[in-house]
Each structure stands twice: as C-alpha cells, then as structure tokens.
PDB file of C-alpha atoms (C1' of nucleotides) in Angstrom:
ATOM      1  CA  MET A1451     202.823 334.059  74.557  1.00 56.00           C
ATOM      2  CA  SER A1452     202.783 337.336  76.414  1.00 62.00           C
ATOM      3  CA  ASN A1453     205.842 339.262  76.330  1.00 89.00           C
ATOM      4  CA  ILE A1454     204.746 341.344  79.275  1.00 96.00           C
ATOM      5  CA  LYS A1455     207.753 342.603  81.592  1.00 98.00           C
ATOM      6  CA  LEU A1456     206.723 342.386  85.451  1.00 98.00           C
ATOM      7  CA  PRO A1457     206.333 345.930  86.697  1.00 98.00           C
ATOM      8  CA  ARG A1458     207.672 347.082  90.008  1.00 98.00           C
ATOM      9  CA  SER A1459     204.353 347.086  91.503  1.00 98.00           C
ATOM     10  CA  PHE A1460     204.657 343.058  91.235  1.00 98.00           C
ATOM     11  CA  PHE A1461     207.934 343.034  93.597  1.00 98.00           C
ATOM     12  CA  GLU A1462     206.422 345.833  95.823  1.00 98.00           C
ATOM     13  CA  ARG A1463     204.331 343.153  97.480  1.00 98.00           C
ATOM     14  CA  PRO A1464     204.465 340.916 100.556  1.00 98.00           C
ATOM     15  CA  THR A1465     207.605 338.699  99.879  1.00 98.00           C
ATOM     16  CA  LEU A1466     205.805 335.725 100.354  1.00 98.00           C
ATOM     17  CA  ALA A1467     203.284 336.272  97.628  1.00 98.00           C
ATOM     18  CA  VAL A1468     205.850 337.514  95.360  1.00 98.00           C
ATOM     19  CA  ALA A1469     207.754 334.435  95.852  1.00 98.00           C
ATOM     20  CA  ARG A1470     204.795 332.282  95.473  1.00 98.00           C
ATOM     21  CA  ASP A1471     203.764 333.861  92.093  1.00 98.00           C
ATOM     22  CA  LEU A1472     207.126 333.602  90.740  1.00 98.00           C
ATOM     23  CA  ILE A1473     206.657 330.176  90.378  1.00 98.00           C
ATOM     24  CA  GLY A1474     205.827 329.756  86.459  1.00 98.00           C
ATOM     25  CA  LYS A1475     207.168 332.998  85.480  1.00 98.00           C
ATOM     26  CA  ARG A1476     209.454 333.609  82.852  1.00 98.00           C
ATOM     27  CA  LEU A1477     213.045 334.768  83.453  1.00 98.00           C
ATOM     28  CA  ILE A1478     214.815 336.062  80.754  1.00 98.00           C
ATOM     29  CA  TYR A1479     218.781 337.313  80.881  1.00 98.00           C
ATOM     30  CA  GLN A1480     220.496 337.854  77.553  1.00 98.00           C
ATOM     31  CA  ASN A1481     219.745 334.661  75.379  1.00 97.00           C
ATOM     32  CA  PHE A1482     218.576 332.717  78.238  1.00 97.00           C
ATOM     33  CA  SER A1483     215.017 332.321  79.125  1.00 98.00           C
ATOM     34  CA  GLY A1484     213.335 329.753  81.530  1.00 98.00           C
ATOM     35  CA  LEU A1485     210.667 328.784  83.557  1.00 98.00           C
ATOM     36  CA  ILE A1486     211.136 329.703  87.817  1.00 98.00           C
ATOM     37  CA  THR A1487     210.332 326.679  89.391  1.00 98.00           C
ATOM     38  CA  GLU A1488     211.723 327.252  92.618  1.00 98.00           C
ATOM     39  CA  THR A1489     212.017 330.036  95.003  1.00 98.00           C
ATOM     40  CA  GLU A1490     212.526 331.043  98.748  1.00 98.00           C
ATOM     41  CA  ALA A1491     211.462 334.167 100.653  1.00 98.00           C
ATOM     42  CA  TYR A1492     214.095 336.258 102.804  1.00 98.00           C
ATOM     43  CA  ILE A1493     211.641 338.757 104.791  1.00 98.00           C
ATOM     44  CA  GLY A1494     213.550 341.337 107.087  1.00 97.00           C
ATOM     45  CA  LYS A1495     215.393 341.769 110.034  1.00 96.00           C
ATOM     46  CA  ASP A1496     213.311 339.790 111.971  1.00 96.00           C
ATOM     47  CA  ASP A1497     214.099 336.562 109.794  1.00 97.00           C
ATOM     48  CA  THR A1498     217.390 335.225 111.257  1.00 96.00           C
ATOM     49  CA  ALA A1499     217.994 333.422 108.236  1.00 97.00           C
ATOM     50  CA  CYS A1500     217.974 336.488 106.283  1.00 97.00           C
ATOM     51  CA  HIS A1501     221.360 338.444 105.264  1.00 97.00           C
ATOM     52  CA  ALA A1502     219.859 341.622 106.707  1.00 97.00           C
ATOM     53  CA  ALA A1503     219.035 340.426 109.587  1.00 96.00           C
ATOM     54  CA  LYS A1504     222.519 341.650 111.290  1.00 91.00           C
ATOM     55  CA  GLY A1505     221.544 345.184 109.870  1.00 93.00           C
ATOM     56  CA  ARG A1506     222.460 347.421 106.737  1.00 95.00           C
ATOM     57  CA  THR A1507     226.066 346.616 105.508  1.00 95.00           C
ATOM     58  CA  LYS A1508     227.595 347.147 102.187  1.00 95.00           C
ATOM     59  CA  ARG A1509     226.775 343.429 101.262  1.00 96.00           C
ATOM     60  CA  THR A1510     222.843 343.991 102.191  1.00 97.00           C
ATOM     61  CA  GLU A1511     222.444 347.433 100.833  1.00 97.00           C
ATOM     62  CA  VAL A1512     220.601 346.891  97.748  1.00 97.00           C
ATOM     63  CA  MET A1513     217.912 344.420  99.822  1.00 98.00           C
ATOM     64  CA  PHE A1514     216.986 347.808 101.838  1.00 98.00           C
ATOM     65  CA  GLY A1515     216.516 349.549  98.235  1.00 97.00           C
ATOM     66  CA  SER A1516     213.493 349.545  96.063  1.00 98.00           C
ATOM     67  CA  ALA A1517     211.661 346.307  94.806  1.00 98.00           C
ATOM     68  CA  GLY A1518     213.084 344.509  91.314  1.00 98.00           C
ATOM     69  CA  HIS A1519     216.404 345.160  91.669  1.00 98.00           C
ATOM     70  CA  ALA A1520     218.824 342.344  91.817  1.00 98.00           C
ATOM     71  CA  TYR A1521     220.523 341.274  94.702  1.00 98.00           C
ATOM     72  CA  VAL A1522     223.295 338.904  93.856  1.00 98.00           C
ATOM     73  CA  TYR A1523     225.908 337.548  96.439  1.00 98.00           C
ATOM     74  CA  PHE A1524     228.848 335.094  96.614  1.00 97.00           C
ATOM     75  CA  ILE A1525     228.686 332.364  98.827  1.00 97.00           C
ATOM     76  CA  TYR A1526     231.158 329.303  99.810  1.00 97.00           C
ATOM     77  CA  GLY A1527     234.421 330.505  98.142  1.00 95.00           C
ATOM     78  CA  MET A1528     232.976 329.641  94.576  1.00 96.00           C
ATOM     79  CA  TYR A1529     229.181 330.415  93.853  1.00 97.00           C
ATOM     80  CA  TYR A1530     226.876 333.181  93.235  1.00 97.00           C
ATOM     81  CA  CYS A1531     222.945 333.328  94.535  1.00 98.00           C
ATOM     82  CA  MET A1532     220.472 335.683  92.490  1.00 98.00           C
ATOM     83  CA  ASN A1533     217.689 337.368  94.590  1.00 98.00           C
ATOM     84  CA  ILE A1534     214.946 340.228  93.242  1.00 98.00           C
ATOM     85  CA  VAL A1535     214.470 342.801  95.841  1.00 98.00           C
ATOM     86  CA  THR A1536     210.784 342.778  97.239  1.00 98.00           C
ATOM     87  CA  GLU A1537     208.640 345.243  99.507  1.00 98.00           C
ATOM     88  CA  GLU A1538     208.528 348.938 100.177  1.00 98.00           C
ATOM     89  CA  GLU A1539     212.142 350.979 100.550  1.00 97.00           C
ATOM     90  CA  ASP A1540     213.882 350.399 103.817  1.00 97.00           C
ATOM     91  CA  PHE A1541     212.152 346.927 104.287  1.00 98.00           C
ATOM     92  CA  PRO A1542     214.796 344.575 103.542  1.00 98.00           C
ATOM     93  CA  ALA A1543     213.627 341.225 101.604  1.00 98.00           C
ATOM     94  CA  ALA A1544     214.038 339.501  98.590  1.00 98.00           C
ATOM     95  CA  VAL A1545     213.085 336.142  96.866  1.00 98.00           C
ATOM     96  CA  LEU A1546     216.029 334.299  96.141  1.00 98.00           C
ATOM     97  CA  ILE A1547     215.602 332.446  92.610  1.00 98.00           C
ATOM     98  CA  ARG A1548     216.675 328.542  93.220  1.00 98.00           C
ATOM     99  CA  GLY A1549     215.310 326.835  90.308  1.00 98.00           C
ATOM    100  CA  LEU A1550     214.940 327.601  86.384  1.00 98.00           C
ATOM    101  CA  VAL A1551     213.837 325.319  83.571  1.00 97.00           C
ATOM    102  CA  LEU A1552     215.424 326.822  80.220  1.00 97.00           C
ATOM    103  CA  ASP A1553     213.766 327.059  77.411  1.00 97.00           C
ATOM    104  CA  GLN A1554     216.767 326.350  75.320  1.00 96.00           C
ATOM    105  CA  PRO A1555     218.280 323.566  75.286  1.00 93.00           C
ATOM    106  CA  TYR A1556     214.620 322.145  75.767  1.00 94.00           C
ATOM    107  CA  GLU A1557     213.901 321.968  79.351  1.00 94.00           C
ATOM    108  CA  LYS A1558     217.208 322.037  80.869  1.00 96.00           C
ATOM    109  CA  ASN A1559     216.813 321.829  84.513  1.00 97.00           C
ATOM    110  CA  LEU A1560     218.990 324.036  86.477  1.00 97.00           C
ATOM    111  CA  ASP A1561     218.267 322.853  90.010  1.00 97.00           C
ATOM    112  CA  GLY A1562     220.198 325.308  92.486  1.00 98.00           C
ATOM    113  CA  PRO A1563     221.070 328.923  92.545  1.00 98.00           C
ATOM    114  CA  GLY A1564     224.485 328.367  92.394  1.00 98.00           C
ATOM    115  CA  LYS A1565     224.223 326.322  89.440  1.00 98.00           C
ATOM    116  CA  LEU A1566     221.351 328.782  88.156  1.00 98.00           C
ATOM    117  CA  CYS A1567     224.150 331.389  88.163  1.00 98.00           C
ATOM    118  CA  ARG A1568     226.987 329.702  86.926  1.00 97.00           C
ATOM    119  CA  GLU A1569     225.161 328.800  83.775  1.00 97.00           C
ATOM    120  CA  LEU A1570     223.507 332.262  83.194  1.00 98.00           C
ATOM    121  CA  GLY A1571     226.842 333.695  84.313  1.00 97.00           C
ATOM    122  CA  LEU A1572     225.261 335.950  86.783  1.00 98.00           C
ATOM    123  CA  ASN A1573     227.877 337.346  89.221  1.00 97.00           C
ATOM    124  CA  LYS A1574     227.901 340.414  91.729  1.00 97.00           C
ATOM    125  CA  ASP A1575     230.386 342.590  89.818  1.00 96.00           C
ATOM    126  CA  GLN A1576     228.080 342.740  86.816  1.00 97.00           C
ATOM    127  CA  HIS A1577     224.776 342.030  88.350  1.00 98.00           C
ATOM    128  CA  ASN A1578     224.176 343.134  92.035  1.00 98.00           C
ATOM    129  CA  GLY A1579     221.905 345.986  92.146  1.00 98.00           C
ATOM    130  CA  LEU A1580     220.671 346.173  88.432  1.00 98.00           C
ATOM    131  CA  ASP A1581     217.157 347.092  87.941  1.00 98.00           C
ATOM    132  CA  MET A1582     215.308 344.366  86.524  1.00 98.00           C
ATOM    133  CA  ILE A1583     212.428 346.798  85.605  1.00 98.00           C
ATOM    134  CA  SER A1584     214.294 349.136  83.505  1.00 98.00           C
ATOM    135  CA  SER A1585     216.602 346.531  81.922  1.00 98.00           C
ATOM    136  CA  GLN A1586     215.874 345.086  78.640  1.00 97.00           C
ATOM    137  CA  GLU A1587     218.017 342.179  78.799  1.00 98.00           C
ATOM    138  CA  PHE A1588     217.711 341.329  82.386  1.00 98.00           C
ATOM    139  CA  TYR A1589     213.846 340.829  83.537  1.00 98.00           C
ATOM    140  CA  VAL A1590     210.740 338.482  84.463  1.00 98.00           C
ATOM    141  CA  GLU A1591     208.229 338.037  82.298  1.00 98.00           C
ATOM    142  CA  GLU A1592     204.588 337.079  82.483  1.00 97.00           C
ATOM    143  CA  THR A1593     203.005 333.943  81.387  1.00 97.00           C
ATOM    144  CA  HIS A1594     199.862 332.311  81.869  1.00 89.00           C
ATOM    145  CA  GLN A1595     201.297 329.086  83.157  1.00 85.00           C
ATOM    146  CA  GLN A1596     199.178 328.007  86.036  1.00 88.00           C
ATOM    147  CA  MET A1597     201.646 325.983  87.681  1.00 95.00           C
ATOM    148  CA  LYS A1598     201.095 324.171  90.839  1.00 97.00           C
ATOM    149  CA  PHE A1599     203.464 324.307  93.676  1.00 97.00           C
ATOM    150  CA  ILE A1600     204.364 322.987  97.012  1.00 97.00           C
ATOM    151  CA  GLN A1601     205.600 324.671 100.031  1.00 97.00           C
ATOM    152  CA  THR A1602     208.640 323.459 101.980  1.00 97.00           C
ATOM    153  CA  PRO A1603     211.351 325.115 104.930  1.00 96.00           C
ATOM    154  CA  ARG A1604     213.819 326.682 103.402  1.00 97.00           C
ATOM    155  CA  ILE A1605     217.185 324.892 102.548  1.00 96.00           C
ATOM    156  CA  GLY A1606     220.548 324.739 103.624  1.00 96.00           C
ATOM    157  CA  ILE A1607     220.214 327.351 106.369  1.00 96.00           C
ATOM    158  CA  LYS A1608     220.948 326.286 110.059  1.00 93.00           C
ATOM    159  CA  VAL A1609     218.209 328.838 111.524  1.00 94.00           C
ATOM    160  CA  GLY A1610     214.510 329.971 110.364  1.00 95.00           C
ATOM    161  CA  THR A1611     213.843 326.231 109.005  1.00 94.00           C
ATOM    162  CA  ASP A1612     210.483 326.532 111.112  1.00 95.00           C
ATOM    163  CA  LYS A1613     208.928 328.925 108.043  1.00 96.00           C
ATOM    164  CA  LEU A1614     207.495 327.001 104.977  1.00 97.00           C
ATOM    165  CA  TRP A1615     209.313 329.809 102.888  1.00 98.00           C
ATOM    166  CA  ARG A1616     210.150 327.944  99.947  1.00 98.00           C
ATOM    167  CA  PHE A1617     207.953 327.629  97.011  1.00 98.00           C
ATOM    168  CA  LEU A1618     208.608 324.375  94.657  1.00 97.00           C
ATOM    169  CA  ALA A1619     206.674 323.877  91.474  1.00 97.00           C
ATOM    170  CA  LYS A1620     205.155 320.366  91.291  1.00 93.00           C
ATOM    171  CA  SER A1621     206.352 318.068  88.559  1.00 78.00           C
TER     172      SER A1621
ATOM    173  C1'  DA B1298     244.916 342.822 109.724  1.00 55.84           C
ATOM    174  C1'  DC B1299     242.157 338.646 110.487  1.00 55.84           C
ATOM    175  C1'  DC B1300     239.161 335.115 111.815  1.00 55.84           C
ATOM    176  C1'  DC B1301     235.598 331.827 110.398  1.00 55.84           C
ATOM    177  C1'  DC B1302     231.779 330.265 107.947  1.00 55.84           C
ATOM    178  C1'  DG B1303     228.194 329.947 104.762  1.00 55.84           C
ATOM    179  C1'  DA B1304     220.596 331.253 101.250  1.00 55.84           C
ATOM    180  C1'  DT B1305     226.052 325.165  97.849  1.00 55.84           C
ATOM    181  C1'  DC B1306     227.242 321.075  95.142  1.00 55.84           C
ATOM    182  C1'  DG B1307     229.012 316.791  93.787  1.00 55.84           C
ATOM    183  C1'  DT B1308     229.847 312.331  95.203  1.00 55.84           C
ATOM    184  C1'  DA B1309     229.088 308.442  98.275  1.00 55.84           C
TER     185       DA B1309
ATOM    186  C1'  DA C 588     225.414 311.800 104.777  1.00 55.84           C
ATOM    187  C1'  DC C 589     229.622 314.340 103.889  1.00 55.84           C
ATOM    188  C1'  DG C 590     233.601 316.897 102.567  1.00 55.84           C
ATOM    189  C1'  DA C 591     235.847 320.144  99.175  1.00 55.84           C
ATOM    190  C1'  DT C 592     236.234 324.649  99.070  1.00 55.84           C
ATOM    191  C1'  DC C 593     238.070 329.999 100.060  1.00 55.84           C
ATOM    192  C1'  DG C 594     236.305 334.528  99.121  1.00 55.84           C
ATOM    193  C1'  DG C 595     234.574 338.202 101.922  1.00 55.84           C
ATOM    194  C1'  DG C 596     231.649 340.178 105.420  1.00 55.84           C
ATOM    195  C1'  DG C 597     231.903 341.434 109.790  1.00 55.84           C
ATOM    196  C1'  DT C 598     234.385 342.856 113.361  1.00 55.84           C
ATOM    197  C1'  DT C 599     239.047 343.491 115.582  1.00 55.84           C
TER     198       DT C 599
END
DNA sequence: ACCCCGATCGTA
DNA sequence: ACGATCGGGGTT
C-alpha cells in the first residue's frame, strides 16, 4: 500500500491521459478514501461541452489556473460536481470525478458525481479552488491497482457526445 | 434585475 | 424514459 500522493506533474499532462490514469487511483478526503472508477475529460475552449467554452468567467476561473486544483461547481439547483484541473496554466481543462468505490464501508459504490459530492460533503464554498497537491486531507494517491476500463461518450450532456471522453472501470 | 437551463438523481 | 428541482451563471 503506497501512500504516495500524485504530484502536480501527473495533472499537468494531456487531459485524456489524466482521465484514463485516474481510474484505479485512490481519492482521499479527510476520513474518506476510495478507488476512482469513472472519470470524464473536459478539454479547452474548443470542447463545446466544457464550461470554459464560453470563456474565462468567475465560475470557470479555476479551470484556467494551474493543474491539481479542485474545480467544484453547482448544478441542477441541488448538486455539486468535483473535477481536478489539468494541463498547463491558461489552458482550461479538467477531469470530472464521476465514480468512487469507498474503502469504508467496504466497497460502497458512489456511482455519480452528485452522489459522490453529497456523500463526501464536497461543495463549492469550501472546496472549489483547493490545491490537491499541497493539501494533506484532500488529494489523490498512487495505487498499483491495474484496473481495466472502457471508453464511452460522456454522459448527461447535449453537445460533444461524439467524443469518447468517459472512462469507466470494468467490473 | 432577470431569465433560463443544466457535466444529476431517483423512480417508473 | 421522465419529471422534480432551483440556484446562480451569463447577459441585460
């Protein structure tokens, strides 16, 4: 069991590679920990499904910042979704964390980005913009799980469904 | 000041 | 497959 926190260089890579490689890594938040089982990539201004496609605004600002920071946004009047910023500064991109299997209670499945944030208590006020590299209670850890995965179109969006930018662990 | 819609969820 | 839900992002 390695306790190696993923370094910023892990997130400063192409977003698709980060989204793929996050499958099977362990997300740590306070007393919660679990394996990431589902991710989606949102990549730059040319990706019409990406919030940053409309440009740099107050909401999307963190996506333009440095990699390894949390981008947490509010949606549907009642849910939060949590992403990790990727790539170089000023290139707005992030990986949405859509699925997590908790270690405790054993293999509790958080399948869905809203459920995941609700269960962990992640929200915009407290967590948007947090640096997941310098934090000691909110970060991603290396594992040596070799999880297989499949790629599919992204879920719940009306545009950009032509891209296979969703990564899902194979069970 | 306001309008409109959404990177969802739960139930059917 | 669909309706509930409603805050706030982006624009006026």
